[in-house]
Amino acid sequence: QVQLVESGGGLVQAGGSLRLSCAASGRSFSNYGMGWFRQAPGKEREFVAAIRWSGGSTNYADTVKGRFTISRDNAKKTGYLQMNSLKPENTAVYYCAAGLYSTLATPGLVGSWGQGTQVTVSS
């Protein structure tokens, strides 16, 4: 399994944008699907988006379709989540994850996690 470190979180007003990055260590990032999850205070961790190792297929939670875009650069061993039109209810700690693409819609099936980065959207 790879080691993952998120960055790019912060405070943004409603309607604004943020771009999260997920840097992988080691030499196997391109062999894994990559996903993003989030966890708000008092709530369970939930799926946001996922992408195959090749970048050819993506999957999004219904709540973020059309606003968030997942991508990856295997040469740089980095994944990204572009978040546009942010809403206060998007406030959460965002985590990147790596594993089989088919597992990256269910938090309980994911084995490799980053440490998380805080995203706060103000009204």
Tab-separated table of C-alpha atoms in Angstrom:
chain	number	residue	atom	x	y	z
A	1	GLN	CA	0.000	0.000	0.000
A	2	VAL	CA	1.087	3.561	-0.702
A	3	GLN	CA	1.424	6.466	1.735
A	4	LEU	CA	-0.740	9.496	0.980
A	5	VAL	CA	-0.576	13.127	2.119
A	6	GLU	CA	-3.362	15.623	1.391
A	7	SER	CA	-2.946	19.366	1.043
A	8	GLY	CA	-4.851	22.364	-0.274
A	9	GLY	CA	-7.625	22.629	2.271
A	10	GLY	CA	-8.590	25.900	3.879
A	11	LEU	CA	-11.339	28.437	4.395
A	12	VAL	CA	-13.422	29.575	1.434
A	13	GLN	CA	-16.714	31.406	1.127
A	14	ALA	CA	-19.794	29.799	-0.394
A	15	GLY	CA	-19.587	29.686	-4.178
A	16	GLY	CA	-15.813	29.618	-4.165
A	17	SER	CA	-13.346	26.952	-5.246
A	18	LEU	CA	-10.518	24.890	-3.812
A	19	ARG	CA	-8.151	22.364	-5.328
A	20	LEU	CA	-7.016	19.528	-3.099
A	21	SER	CA	-3.870	17.541	-3.790
A	22	CYS	CA	-2.918	14.040	-2.698
A	23	ALA	CA	0.777	13.235	-2.906
A	24	ALA	CA	1.785	9.575	-2.894
A	25	SER	CA	5.082	8.169	-1.724
A	26	GLY	CA	6.732	5.058	-3.017
A	27	ARG	CA	6.750	3.626	-6.501
A	28	SER	CA	3.297	2.058	-6.876
A	29	PHE	CA	0.834	4.949	-7.131
A	30	SER	CA	0.000	4.245	-10.758
A	31	ASN	CA	-1.086	0.709	-9.832
A	32	TYR	CA	-3.929	1.941	-7.603
A	33	GLY	CA	-7.229	3.597	-8.078
A	34	MET	CA	-7.510	6.853	-6.143
A	35	GLY	CA	-10.480	8.275	-4.312
A	36	TRP	CA	-11.653	11.124	-2.129
A	37	PHE	CA	-13.846	10.870	0.951
A	38	ARG	CA	-14.988	13.391	3.525
A	39	GLN	CA	-16.112	13.363	7.126
A	40	ALA	CA	-18.056	16.142	8.816
A	41	PRO	CA	-18.258	16.490	12.614
A	42	GLY	CA	-20.555	13.878	14.109
A	43	LYS	CA	-21.055	12.101	10.787
A	44	GLU	CA	-19.701	9.001	9.098
A	45	ARG	CA	-17.004	9.186	6.469
A	46	GLU	CA	-18.633	9.343	3.037
A	47	PHE	CA	-17.604	8.808	-0.553
A	48	VAL	CA	-16.945	11.818	-2.772
A	49	ALA	CA	-15.163	10.701	-5.963
A	50	ALA	CA	-12.899	8.017	-7.423
A	51	ILE	CA	-10.741	7.500	-10.497
A	52	ARG	CA	-9.096	4.442	-12.061
A	53	TRP	CA	-5.319	4.143	-12.140
A	54	SER	CA	-5.438	4.926	-15.859
A	55	GLY	CA	-7.667	7.950	-15.392
A	56	GLY	CA	-10.099	6.503	-17.911
A	57	SER	CA	-13.096	6.142	-15.606
A	58	THR	CA	-14.461	8.248	-12.768
A	59	ASN	CA	-17.226	7.973	-10.208
A	60	TYR	CA	-18.859	10.764	-8.190
A	61	ALA	CA	-21.313	11.042	-5.359
A	62	ASP	CA	-24.591	12.474	-6.596
A	63	THR	CA	-24.189	15.480	-4.333
A	64	VAL	CA	-21.007	16.662	-6.069
A	65	LYS	CA	-21.622	15.777	-9.721
A	66	GLY	CA	-21.105	18.786	-11.942
A	67	ARG	CA	-19.230	20.703	-9.234
A	68	PHE	CA	-16.239	18.518	-8.312
A	69	THR	CA	-13.677	17.006	-10.681
A	70	ILE	CA	-11.223	14.248	-9.789
A	71	SER	CA	-7.982	13.808	-11.721
A	72	ARG	CA	-4.522	12.335	-11.343
A	73	ASP	CA	-1.002	12.705	-12.668
A	74	ASN	CA	0.754	9.376	-12.316
A	75	ALA	CA	4.116	10.788	-13.397
A	76	LYS	CA	3.940	13.190	-10.439
A	77	LYS	CA	2.379	10.570	-8.139
A	78	THR	CA	-0.342	13.065	-7.284
A	79	GLY	CA	-4.126	13.043	-7.317
A	80	TYR	CA	-6.393	16.081	-7.303
A	81	LEU	CA	-9.903	17.108	-6.416
A	82	GLN	CA	-11.089	20.362	-7.955
A	83	MET	CA	-14.059	21.668	-5.979
A	84	ASN	CA	-16.187	24.433	-7.472
A	85	SER	CA	-19.392	26.105	-6.312
A	86	LEU	CA	-18.689	25.098	-2.746
A	87	LYS	CA	-21.508	25.055	-0.221
A	88	PRO	CA	-21.424	25.312	3.588
A	89	GLU	CA	-22.605	21.708	3.818
A	90	ASN	CA	-19.395	20.669	2.044
A	91	THR	CA	-17.445	21.587	5.175
A	92	ALA	CA	-15.543	18.496	6.303
A	93	VAL	CA	-12.166	16.862	6.601
A	94	TYR	CA	-11.321	15.499	3.163
A	95	TYR	CA	-9.276	12.312	2.843
A	96	CYS	CA	-7.643	10.738	-0.155
A	97	ALA	CA	-7.483	6.984	-0.503
A	98	ALA	CA	-5.874	4.361	-2.717
A	99	GLY	CA	-6.942	0.865	-3.659
A	100	LEU	CA	-8.920	-1.116	-6.171
A	101	TYR	CA	-11.289	1.145	-8.062
A	102	SER	CA	-14.201	-1.122	-7.198
A	103	THR	CA	-13.614	-0.556	-3.461
A	104	LEU	CA	-13.418	3.225	-3.643
A	105	ALA	CA	-17.097	3.955	-3.082
A	106	THR	CA	-17.222	2.414	0.391
A	107	PRO	CA	-15.066	3.730	3.256
A	108	GLY	CA	-15.023	0.380	5.045
A	109	LEU	CA	-13.335	-1.306	2.089
A	110	VAL	CA	-10.453	1.173	1.788
A	111	GLY	CA	-7.092	0.219	3.274
A	112	SER	CA	-4.844	3.191	2.442
A	113	TRP	CA	-5.737	6.667	3.722
A	114	GLY	CA	-4.138	10.061	3.858
A	115	GLN	CA	-4.192	12.113	7.052
A	116	GLY	CA	-6.946	14.454	5.866
A	117	THR	CA	-7.162	18.155	5.111
A	118	GLN	CA	-9.786	20.520	6.525
A	119	VAL	CA	-12.146	22.292	4.143
A	120	THR	CA	-14.365	24.968	5.665
A	121	VAL	CA	-16.988	26.779	3.588
A	122	SER	CA	-18.469	29.901	5.135
A	123	SER	CA	-21.911	31.319	4.386
